[in-house]
Amino acid sequence: GVGVLAVLWWIVFNASRKAALEWKKNNPGEEVILYANGANCFAFPGEKFTLRGNGLLVLTSTDLHFDMWGLKKELKIDLRAIEHAGTVKSFAGRRGRLPLLHIIFRMPDGGKLETAFAVGNAQNWADIIRTGIAGGGKIKFQKEWSENGSGT
């Protein structure tokens, strides 16, 4: 009943808090453009790299980071490696209730991977990431992004 829900809420809250604190500690001085604590990363088709679950999604001026809650799995994509940022309704056989942030990127070995994230304001995320792609892998923060609530 209510007790089980309270315990589950505490576990999720604690995992999200730890993820945010650890990310800040491991990335001092990074300029955060957007973040979503609780984003859901959908599986990578092709099985070159498996990452699926909830975690912290952070867009900095040069990279897109995903740190999975609980597990020590992370993904860091240099904006210069991203070939596409957009939205999709479904990915890897799963549908989101809202549009999903869809990313296609080049791996260091030259191969391509794609993933999707269930995150609020997916279209804003995609638009801002595309400014980084057009800007040669660098995003200049614009105050109106935070004023429009794009960060969650």
mmCIF file of C-alpha atoms in Angstrom:
data_model
loop_
_atom_site.group_PDB
_atom_site.id
_atom_site.type_symbol
_atom_site.label_atom_id
_atom_site.label_comp_id
_atom_site.label_asym_id
_atom_site.label_seq_id
_atom_site.Cartn_x
_atom_site.Cartn_y
_atom_site.Cartn_z
ATOM 1 C CA GLY A 1 0.000 0.000 0.000
ATOM 2 C CA VAL A 2 1.079 3.468 0.942
ATOM 3 C CA GLY A 3 4.171 2.235 2.802
ATOM 4 C CA VAL A 4 5.518 0.458 -0.279
ATOM 5 C CA LEU A 5 4.955 3.574 -2.399
ATOM 6 C CA ALA A 6 6.746 5.711 0.174
ATOM 7 C CA VAL A 7 9.753 3.350 0.156
ATOM 8 C CA LEU A 8 9.848 3.320 -3.650
ATOM 9 C CA TRP A 9 9.628 7.115 -3.761
ATOM 10 C CA TRP A 10 12.516 7.360 -1.271
ATOM 11 C CA ILE A 11 14.659 4.963 -3.334
ATOM 12 C CA VAL A 12 14.072 6.961 -6.536
ATOM 13 C CA PHE A 13 14.618 10.296 -4.793
ATOM 14 C CA ASN A 14 17.851 9.096 -3.213
ATOM 15 C CA ALA A 15 19.176 7.630 -6.495
ATOM 16 C CA SER A 16 18.429 10.842 -8.392
ATOM 17 C CA ARG A 17 20.044 13.015 -5.711
ATOM 18 C CA LYS A 18 23.179 10.851 -5.644
ATOM 19 C CA ALA A 19 23.431 10.912 -9.451
ATOM 20 C CA ALA A 20 23.250 14.707 -9.576
ATOM 21 C CA LEU A 21 25.811 15.161 -6.786
ATOM 22 C CA GLU A 22 28.224 12.656 -8.341
ATOM 23 C CA TRP A 23 27.906 14.253 -11.787
ATOM 24 C CA LYS A 24 28.702 17.692 -10.370
ATOM 25 C CA LYS A 25 31.701 16.292 -8.494
ATOM 26 C CA ASN A 26 33.041 14.504 -11.585
ATOM 27 C CA ASN A 27 32.465 17.437 -13.948
ATOM 28 C CA PRO A 28 33.602 20.588 -12.156
ATOM 29 C CA GLY A 29 33.273 23.787 -14.129
ATOM 30 C CA GLU A 30 31.079 22.288 -16.875
ATOM 31 C CA GLU A 31 28.522 24.735 -18.225
ATOM 32 C CA VAL A 32 25.150 22.981 -17.959
ATOM 33 C CA ILE A 33 22.703 24.001 -20.668
ATOM 34 C CA LEU A 34 19.884 21.530 -19.869
ATOM 35 C CA TYR A 35 19.419 18.650 -17.449
ATOM 36 C CA ALA A 36 16.749 16.076 -16.672
ATOM 37 C CA ASN A 37 17.070 13.885 -13.611
ATOM 38 C CA GLY A 38 14.842 10.895 -14.326
ATOM 39 C CA ALA A 39 15.273 10.660 -18.084
ATOM 40 C CA ASN A 40 14.723 7.170 -19.481
ATOM 41 C CA CYS A 41 17.320 5.916 -21.950
ATOM 42 C CA PHE A 42 15.908 3.392 -24.405
ATOM 43 C CA ALA A 43 18.060 0.451 -25.519
ATOM 44 C CA PHE A 44 20.566 0.716 -28.338
ATOM 45 C CA PRO A 45 19.659 -1.484 -31.281
ATOM 46 C CA GLY A 46 22.642 -3.412 -32.611
ATOM 47 C CA GLU A 47 24.006 -4.353 -29.181
ATOM 48 C CA LYS A 48 27.368 -2.580 -29.629
ATOM 49 C CA PHE A 49 26.655 -0.859 -26.358
ATOM 50 C CA THR A 50 23.801 -1.651 -23.989
ATOM 51 C CA LEU A 51 22.336 1.075 -21.852
ATOM 52 C CA ARG A 52 18.703 1.121 -20.817
ATOM 53 C CA GLY A 53 17.023 2.647 -17.795
ATOM 54 C CA ASN A 54 16.549 5.828 -15.839
ATOM 55 C CA GLY A 55 19.208 8.334 -14.970
ATOM 56 C CA LEU A 56 20.555 11.842 -15.250
ATOM 57 C CA LEU A 57 20.674 13.420 -18.720
ATOM 58 C CA VAL A 58 22.854 16.533 -18.951
ATOM 59 C CA LEU A 59 23.576 18.717 -21.951
ATOM 60 C CA THR A 60 26.696 20.822 -21.540
ATOM 61 C CA SER A 61 28.113 23.311 -24.010
ATOM 62 C CA THR A 62 30.118 20.507 -25.694
ATOM 63 C CA ASP A 63 28.639 17.107 -24.736
ATOM 64 C CA LEU A 64 25.493 15.118 -24.013
ATOM 65 C CA HIS A 65 25.908 13.004 -20.858
ATOM 66 C CA PHE A 66 23.723 10.195 -19.504
ATOM 67 C CA ASP A 67 24.546 8.652 -16.112
ATOM 68 C CA MET A 68 22.376 5.707 -15.167
ATOM 69 C CA TRP A 69 21.025 5.593 -11.637
ATOM 70 C CA GLY A 70 22.411 2.858 -9.428
ATOM 71 C CA LEU A 71 24.621 1.194 -12.034
ATOM 72 C CA LYS A 72 27.979 2.632 -12.991
ATOM 73 C CA LYS A 73 26.988 2.977 -16.639
ATOM 74 C CA GLU A 74 27.377 6.233 -18.445
ATOM 75 C CA LEU A 75 27.361 7.633 -21.929
ATOM 76 C CA LYS A 76 29.120 10.792 -23.048
ATOM 77 C CA ILE A 77 28.541 11.976 -26.612
ATOM 78 C CA ASP A 78 30.629 14.802 -28.023
ATOM 79 C CA LEU A 79 28.308 17.196 -29.864
ATOM 80 C CA ARG A 80 30.667 17.030 -32.864
ATOM 81 C CA ALA A 81 29.833 13.306 -33.164
ATOM 82 C CA ILE A 82 26.060 13.837 -33.301
ATOM 83 C CA GLU A 83 24.672 13.512 -36.815
ATOM 84 C CA HIS A 84 20.990 13.891 -35.952
ATOM 85 C CA ALA A 85 18.925 15.262 -33.080
ATOM 86 C CA GLY A 86 15.162 15.109 -33.364
ATOM 87 C CA THR A 87 12.092 13.485 -31.888
ATOM 88 C CA VAL A 88 10.325 10.181 -32.530
ATOM 89 C CA LYS A 89 7.151 8.618 -31.176
ATOM 90 C CA SER A 90 8.696 5.165 -30.645
ATOM 91 C CA PHE A 91 12.156 3.617 -30.531
ATOM 92 C CA ALA A 92 13.462 0.042 -30.265
ATOM 93 C CA GLY A 93 9.925 -1.293 -30.088
ATOM 94 C CA ARG A 94 8.907 0.957 -27.207
ATOM 95 C CA ARG A 95 6.594 3.947 -27.259
ATOM 96 C CA GLY A 96 6.837 6.966 -25.049
ATOM 97 C CA ARG A 97 3.730 8.786 -23.895
ATOM 98 C CA LEU A 98 5.406 11.990 -25.128
ATOM 99 C CA PRO A 99 7.817 12.484 -28.052
ATOM 100 C CA LEU A 100 11.264 10.983 -27.400
ATOM 101 C CA LEU A 101 14.583 12.756 -27.928
ATOM 102 C CA HIS A 102 16.276 10.806 -30.752
ATOM 103 C CA ILE A 103 20.051 10.974 -31.229
ATOM 104 C CA ILE A 104 22.197 9.405 -33.962
ATOM 105 C CA PHE A 105 25.934 9.660 -33.396
ATOM 106 C CA ARG A 106 29.292 8.389 -34.626
ATOM 107 C CA MET A 107 31.344 6.109 -32.422
ATOM 108 C CA PRO A 108 35.143 6.573 -32.187
ATOM 109 C CA ASP A 109 35.572 3.418 -34.332
ATOM 110 C CA GLY A 110 33.536 5.037 -37.124
ATOM 111 C CA GLY A 111 30.349 3.050 -36.519
ATOM 112 C CA LYS A 112 27.020 4.721 -35.854
ATOM 113 C CA LEU A 113 24.667 4.267 -32.943
ATOM 114 C CA GLU A 114 21.331 5.742 -32.101
ATOM 115 C CA THR A 115 19.328 6.051 -28.939
ATOM 116 C CA ALA A 116 16.269 7.812 -27.605
ATOM 117 C CA PHE A 117 15.494 9.431 -24.275
ATOM 118 C CA ALA A 118 12.116 9.934 -22.658
ATOM 119 C CA VAL A 119 12.529 13.480 -21.389
ATOM 120 C CA GLY A 120 10.196 16.442 -20.982
ATOM 121 C CA ASN A 121 10.427 19.059 -23.734
ATOM 122 C CA ALA A 122 12.170 16.636 -26.115
ATOM 123 C CA GLN A 123 11.691 19.038 -29.018
ATOM 124 C CA ASN A 124 13.486 21.843 -27.113
ATOM 125 C CA TRP A 125 16.353 19.462 -26.316
ATOM 126 C CA ALA A 126 16.626 18.511 -30.007
ATOM 127 C CA ASP A 127 16.510 22.150 -31.138
ATOM 128 C CA ILE A 128 19.240 23.192 -28.703
ATOM 129 C CA ILE A 129 21.443 20.194 -29.567
ATOM 130 C CA ARG A 130 21.104 21.135 -33.243
ATOM 131 C CA THR A 131 22.452 24.617 -32.411
ATOM 132 C CA GLY A 132 25.523 22.820 -31.046
ATOM 133 C CA ILE A 133 25.867 20.714 -34.182
ATOM 134 C CA ALA A 134 25.573 23.846 -36.355
ATOM 135 C CA GLY A 135 28.017 25.658 -34.051
ATOM 136 C CA GLY A 136 30.790 23.131 -34.655
ATOM 137 C CA GLY A 137 30.175 21.193 -31.434
ATOM 138 C CA LYS A 138 29.752 24.154 -29.096
ATOM 139 C CA ILE A 139 26.548 25.603 -27.631
ATOM 140 C CA LYS A 140 26.359 29.166 -26.397
ATOM 141 C CA PHE A 141 23.915 29.389 -23.515
ATOM 142 C CA GLN A 142 20.907 31.608 -24.170
ATOM 143 C CA LYS A 143 19.047 32.973 -21.162
ATOM 144 C CA GLU A 144 15.591 32.380 -22.666
ATOM 145 C CA TRP A 145 16.188 28.605 -22.626
ATOM 146 C CA SER A 146 16.108 28.574 -18.834
ATOM 147 C CA GLU A 147 13.232 31.073 -18.730
ATOM 148 C CA ASN A 148 11.147 28.817 -20.971
ATOM 149 C CA GLY A 149 11.596 25.834 -18.655
ATOM 150 C CA SER A 150 13.601 23.798 -21.158
ATOM 151 C CA GLY A 151 15.762 22.195 -18.498
ATOM 152 C CA THR A 152 13.458 19.573 -17.109
#
